[in-house]
Amino acid sequence: GETVVSEKGIGMLIPVFSIVFLVLANRAIKKDEDLVKSVDRLR
């Protein structure tokens, strides 16, 4: 029975982790874009 409970718990956590990962990825992408823009300005 414990395995079924853990599988349900993981199923509930996967969407949360995916959302957090997407938010962090979007922030990292924005930072990279800002860095590229700042480098282009220096040129």
PDB file of N, CA and C in Angstrom:
ATOM      1  N   GLY A   1       0.815  -1.216   0.000  1.00  0.00           N
ATOM      2  CA  GLY A   1       0.000   0.000   0.000  1.00  0.00           C
ATOM      3  C   GLY A   1       0.839   1.251   0.000  1.00  0.00           C
ATOM      4  N   GLU A   2       1.996   1.173   0.611  1.00  0.00           N
ATOM      5  CA  GLU A   2       2.823   2.379   0.685  1.00  0.00           C
ATOM      6  C   GLU A   2       3.247   2.846  -0.708  1.00  0.00           C
ATOM      7  N   THR A   3       3.533   1.901  -1.594  1.00  0.00           N
ATOM      8  CA  THR A   3       3.981   2.286  -2.932  1.00  0.00           C
ATOM      9  C   THR A   3       2.908   3.090  -3.658  1.00  0.00           C
ATOM     10  N   VAL A   4       1.642   2.699  -3.489  1.00  0.00           N
ATOM     11  CA  VAL A   4       0.555   3.422  -4.156  1.00  0.00           C
ATOM     12  C   VAL A   4       0.499   4.857  -3.634  1.00  0.00           C
ATOM     13  N   VAL A   5       0.644   5.027  -2.322  1.00  0.00           N
ATOM     14  CA  VAL A   5       0.594   6.369  -1.738  1.00  0.00           C
ATOM     15  C   VAL A   5       1.736   7.218  -2.287  1.00  0.00           C
ATOM     16  N   SER A   6       2.940   6.659  -2.359  1.00  0.00           N
ATOM     17  CA  SER A   6       4.086   7.422  -2.833  1.00  0.00           C
ATOM     18  C   SER A   6       3.899   7.798  -4.298  1.00  0.00           C
ATOM     19  N   GLU A   7       3.329   6.879  -5.101  1.00  0.00           N
ATOM     20  CA  GLU A   7       3.100   7.198  -6.513  1.00  0.00           C
ATOM     21  C   GLU A   7       2.123   8.361  -6.646  1.00  0.00           C
ATOM     22  N   LYS A   8       1.067   8.354  -5.823  1.00  0.00           N
ATOM     23  CA  LYS A   8       0.115   9.467  -5.867  1.00  0.00           C
ATOM     24  C   LYS A   8       0.811  10.764  -5.451  1.00  0.00           C
ATOM     25  N   GLY A   9       1.651  10.702  -4.422  1.00  0.00           N
ATOM     26  CA  GLY A   9       2.361  11.890  -3.970  1.00  0.00           C
ATOM     27  C   GLY A   9       3.266  12.435  -5.067  1.00  0.00           C
ATOM     28  N   ILE A  10       3.975  11.546  -5.753  1.00  0.00           N
ATOM     29  CA  ILE A  10       4.851  11.989  -6.843  1.00  0.00           C
ATOM     30  C   ILE A  10       4.011  12.609  -7.957  1.00  0.00           C
ATOM     31  N   GLY A  11       2.877  11.987  -8.276  1.00  0.00           N
ATOM     32  CA  GLY A  11       1.999  12.519  -9.316  1.00  0.00           C
ATOM     33  C   GLY A  11       1.536  13.930  -8.990  1.00  0.00           C
ATOM     34  N   MET A  12       1.326  14.213  -7.702  1.00  0.00           N
ATOM     35  CA  MET A  12       0.908  15.555  -7.302  1.00  0.00           C
ATOM     36  C   MET A  12       2.066  16.540  -7.357  1.00  0.00           C
ATOM     37  N   LEU A  13       3.291  16.052  -7.123  1.00  0.00           N
ATOM     38  CA  LEU A  13       4.445  16.951  -7.069  1.00  0.00           C
ATOM     39  C   LEU A  13       4.980  17.292  -8.455  1.00  0.00           C
ATOM     40  N   ILE A  14       4.839  16.384  -9.416  1.00  0.00           N
ATOM     41  CA  ILE A  14       5.417  16.625 -10.748  1.00  0.00           C
ATOM     42  C   ILE A  14       4.949  17.960 -11.347  1.00  0.00           C
ATOM     43  N   PRO A  15       3.636  18.267 -11.359  1.00  0.00           N
ATOM     44  CA  PRO A  15       3.211  19.556 -11.931  1.00  0.00           C
ATOM     45  C   PRO A  15       3.818  20.742 -11.191  1.00  0.00           C
ATOM     46  N   VAL A  16       3.930  20.638  -9.878  1.00  0.00           N
ATOM     47  CA  VAL A  16       4.510  21.740  -9.097  1.00  0.00           C
ATOM     48  C   VAL A  16       5.967  21.939  -9.493  1.00  0.00           C
ATOM     49  N   PHE A  17       6.724  20.830  -9.572  1.00  0.00           N
ATOM     50  CA  PHE A  17       8.134  20.947  -9.952  1.00  0.00           C
ATOM     51  C   PHE A  17       8.268  21.522 -11.353  1.00  0.00           C
ATOM     52  N   SER A  18       7.396  21.094 -12.276  1.00  0.00           N
ATOM     53  CA  SER A  18       7.489  21.580 -13.656  1.00  0.00           C
ATOM     54  C   SER A  18       7.232  23.085 -13.700  1.00  0.00           C
ATOM     55  N   ILE A  19       6.262  23.571 -12.924  1.00  0.00           N
ATOM     56  CA  ILE A  19       5.962  25.006 -12.904  1.00  0.00           C
ATOM     57  C   ILE A  19       7.160  25.775 -12.353  1.00  0.00           C
ATOM     58  N   VAL A  20       7.707  25.300 -11.227  1.00  0.00           N
ATOM     59  CA  VAL A  20       8.864  25.979 -10.627  1.00  0.00           C
ATOM     60  C   VAL A  20      10.024  25.987 -11.617  1.00  0.00           C
ATOM     61  N   PHE A  21      10.260  24.845 -12.280  1.00  0.00           N
ATOM     62  CA  PHE A  21      11.369  24.756 -13.234  1.00  0.00           C
ATOM     63  C   PHE A  21      11.169  25.744 -14.376  1.00  0.00           C
ATOM     64  N   LEU A  22       9.928  25.857 -14.876  1.00  0.00           N
ATOM     65  CA  LEU A  22       9.662  26.781 -15.979  1.00  0.00           C
ATOM     66  C   LEU A  22       9.919  28.220 -15.534  1.00  0.00           C
ATOM     67  N   VAL A  23       9.486  28.571 -14.326  1.00  0.00           N
ATOM     68  CA  VAL A  23       9.695  29.940 -13.828  1.00  0.00           C
ATOM     69  C   VAL A  23      11.187  30.239 -13.731  1.00  0.00           C
ATOM     70  N   LEU A  24      11.950  29.299 -13.138  1.00  0.00           N
ATOM     71  CA  LEU A  24      13.391  29.516 -13.003  1.00  0.00           C
ATOM     72  C   LEU A  24      14.044  29.594 -14.373  1.00  0.00           C
ATOM     73  N   ALA A  25      13.619  28.752 -15.311  1.00  0.00           N
ATOM     74  CA  ALA A  25      14.199  28.769 -16.657  1.00  0.00           C
ATOM     75  C   ALA A  25      13.909  30.105 -17.335  1.00  0.00           C
ATOM     76  N   ASN A  26      12.678  30.609 -17.201  1.00  0.00           N
ATOM     77  CA  ASN A  26      12.336  31.889 -17.818  1.00  0.00           C
ATOM     78  C   ASN A  26      13.194  33.006 -17.229  1.00  0.00           C
ATOM     79  N   ARG A  27      13.424  32.992 -15.917  1.00  0.00           N
ATOM     80  CA  ARG A  27      14.263  34.019 -15.294  1.00  0.00           C
ATOM     81  C   ARG A  27      15.679  33.934 -15.835  1.00  0.00           C
ATOM     82  N   ALA A  28      16.218  32.715 -15.957  1.00  0.00           N
ATOM     83  CA  ALA A  28      17.582  32.541 -16.457  1.00  0.00           C
ATOM     84  C   ALA A  28      17.675  33.038 -17.895  1.00  0.00           C
ATOM     85  N   ILE A  29      16.655  32.745 -18.713  1.00  0.00           N
ATOM     86  CA  ILE A  29      16.673  33.181 -20.115  1.00  0.00           C
ATOM     87  C   ILE A  29      16.660  34.706 -20.175  1.00  0.00           C
ATOM     88  N   LYS A  30      15.823  35.347 -19.354  1.00  0.00           N
ATOM     89  CA  LYS A  30      15.768  36.810 -19.359  1.00  0.00           C
ATOM     90  C   LYS A  30      17.116  37.395 -18.957  1.00  0.00           C
ATOM     91  N   LYS A  31      17.772  36.799 -17.946  1.00  0.00           N
ATOM     92  CA  LYS A  31      19.084  37.287 -17.525  1.00  0.00           C
ATOM     93  C   LYS A  31      20.082  37.151 -18.666  1.00  0.00           C
ATOM     94  N   ASP A  32      20.070  36.011 -19.362  1.00  0.00           N
ATOM     95  CA  ASP A  32      20.989  35.810 -20.480  1.00  0.00           C
ATOM     96  C   ASP A  32      20.726  36.844 -21.569  1.00  0.00           C
ATOM     97  N   GLU A  33      19.446  37.114 -21.868  1.00  0.00           N
ATOM     98  CA  GLU A  33      19.122  38.101 -22.895  1.00  0.00           C
ATOM     99  C   GLU A  33      19.644  39.476 -22.484  1.00  0.00           C
ATOM    100  N   ASP A  34      19.485  39.838 -21.215  1.00  0.00           N
ATOM    101  CA  ASP A  34      19.990  41.129 -20.742  1.00  0.00           C
ATOM    102  C   ASP A  34      21.501  41.189 -20.898  1.00  0.00           C
ATOM    103  N   LEU A  35      22.200  40.089 -20.579  1.00  0.00           N
ATOM    104  CA  LEU A  35      23.654  40.064 -20.726  1.00  0.00           C
ATOM    105  C   LEU A  35      24.035  40.269 -22.180  1.00  0.00           C
ATOM    106  N   VAL A  36      23.357  39.595 -23.090  1.00  0.00           N
ATOM    107  CA  VAL A  36      23.665  39.738 -24.521  1.00  0.00           C
ATOM    108  C   VAL A  36      23.443  41.181 -24.953  1.00  0.00           C
ATOM    109  N   LYS A  37      22.341  41.791 -24.523  1.00  0.00           N
ATOM    110  CA  LYS A  37      22.057  43.176 -24.903  1.00  0.00           C
ATOM    111  C   LYS A  37      23.135  44.112 -24.361  1.00  0.00           C
ATOM    112  N   SER A  38      23.558  43.916 -23.100  1.00  0.00           N
ATOM    113  CA  SER A  38      24.578  44.782 -22.509  1.00  0.00           C
ATOM    114  C   SER A  38      25.893  44.624 -23.263  1.00  0.00           C
ATOM    115  N   VAL A  39      26.229  43.397 -23.670  1.00  0.00           N
ATOM    116  CA  VAL A  39      27.471  43.174 -24.425  1.00  0.00           C
ATOM    117  C   VAL A  39      27.379  43.871 -25.777  1.00  0.00           C
ATOM    118  N   ASP A  40      26.220  43.799 -26.428  1.00  0.00           N
ATOM    119  CA  ASP A  40      26.055  44.459 -27.722  1.00  0.00           C
ATOM    120  C   ASP A  40      26.220  45.972 -27.563  1.00  0.00           C
ATOM    121  N   ARG A  41      25.769  46.531 -26.452  1.00  0.00           N
ATOM    122  CA  ARG A  41      25.916  47.973 -26.235  1.00  0.00           C
ATOM    123  C   ARG A  41      27.391  48.341 -26.129  1.00  0.00           C
ATOM    124  N   LEU A  42      28.171  47.503 -25.416  1.00  0.00           N
ATOM    125  CA  LEU A  42      29.595  47.805 -25.249  1.00  0.00           C
ATOM    126  C   LEU A  42      30.298  47.800 -26.603  1.00  0.00           C
ATOM    127  N   ARG A  43      29.872  46.929 -27.506  1.00  0.00           N
ATOM    128  CA  ARG A  43      30.464  46.910 -28.838  1.00  0.00           C
ATOM    129  C   ARG A  43      30.029  48.173 -29.568  1.00  0.00           C
TER     130      ARG A  43
END
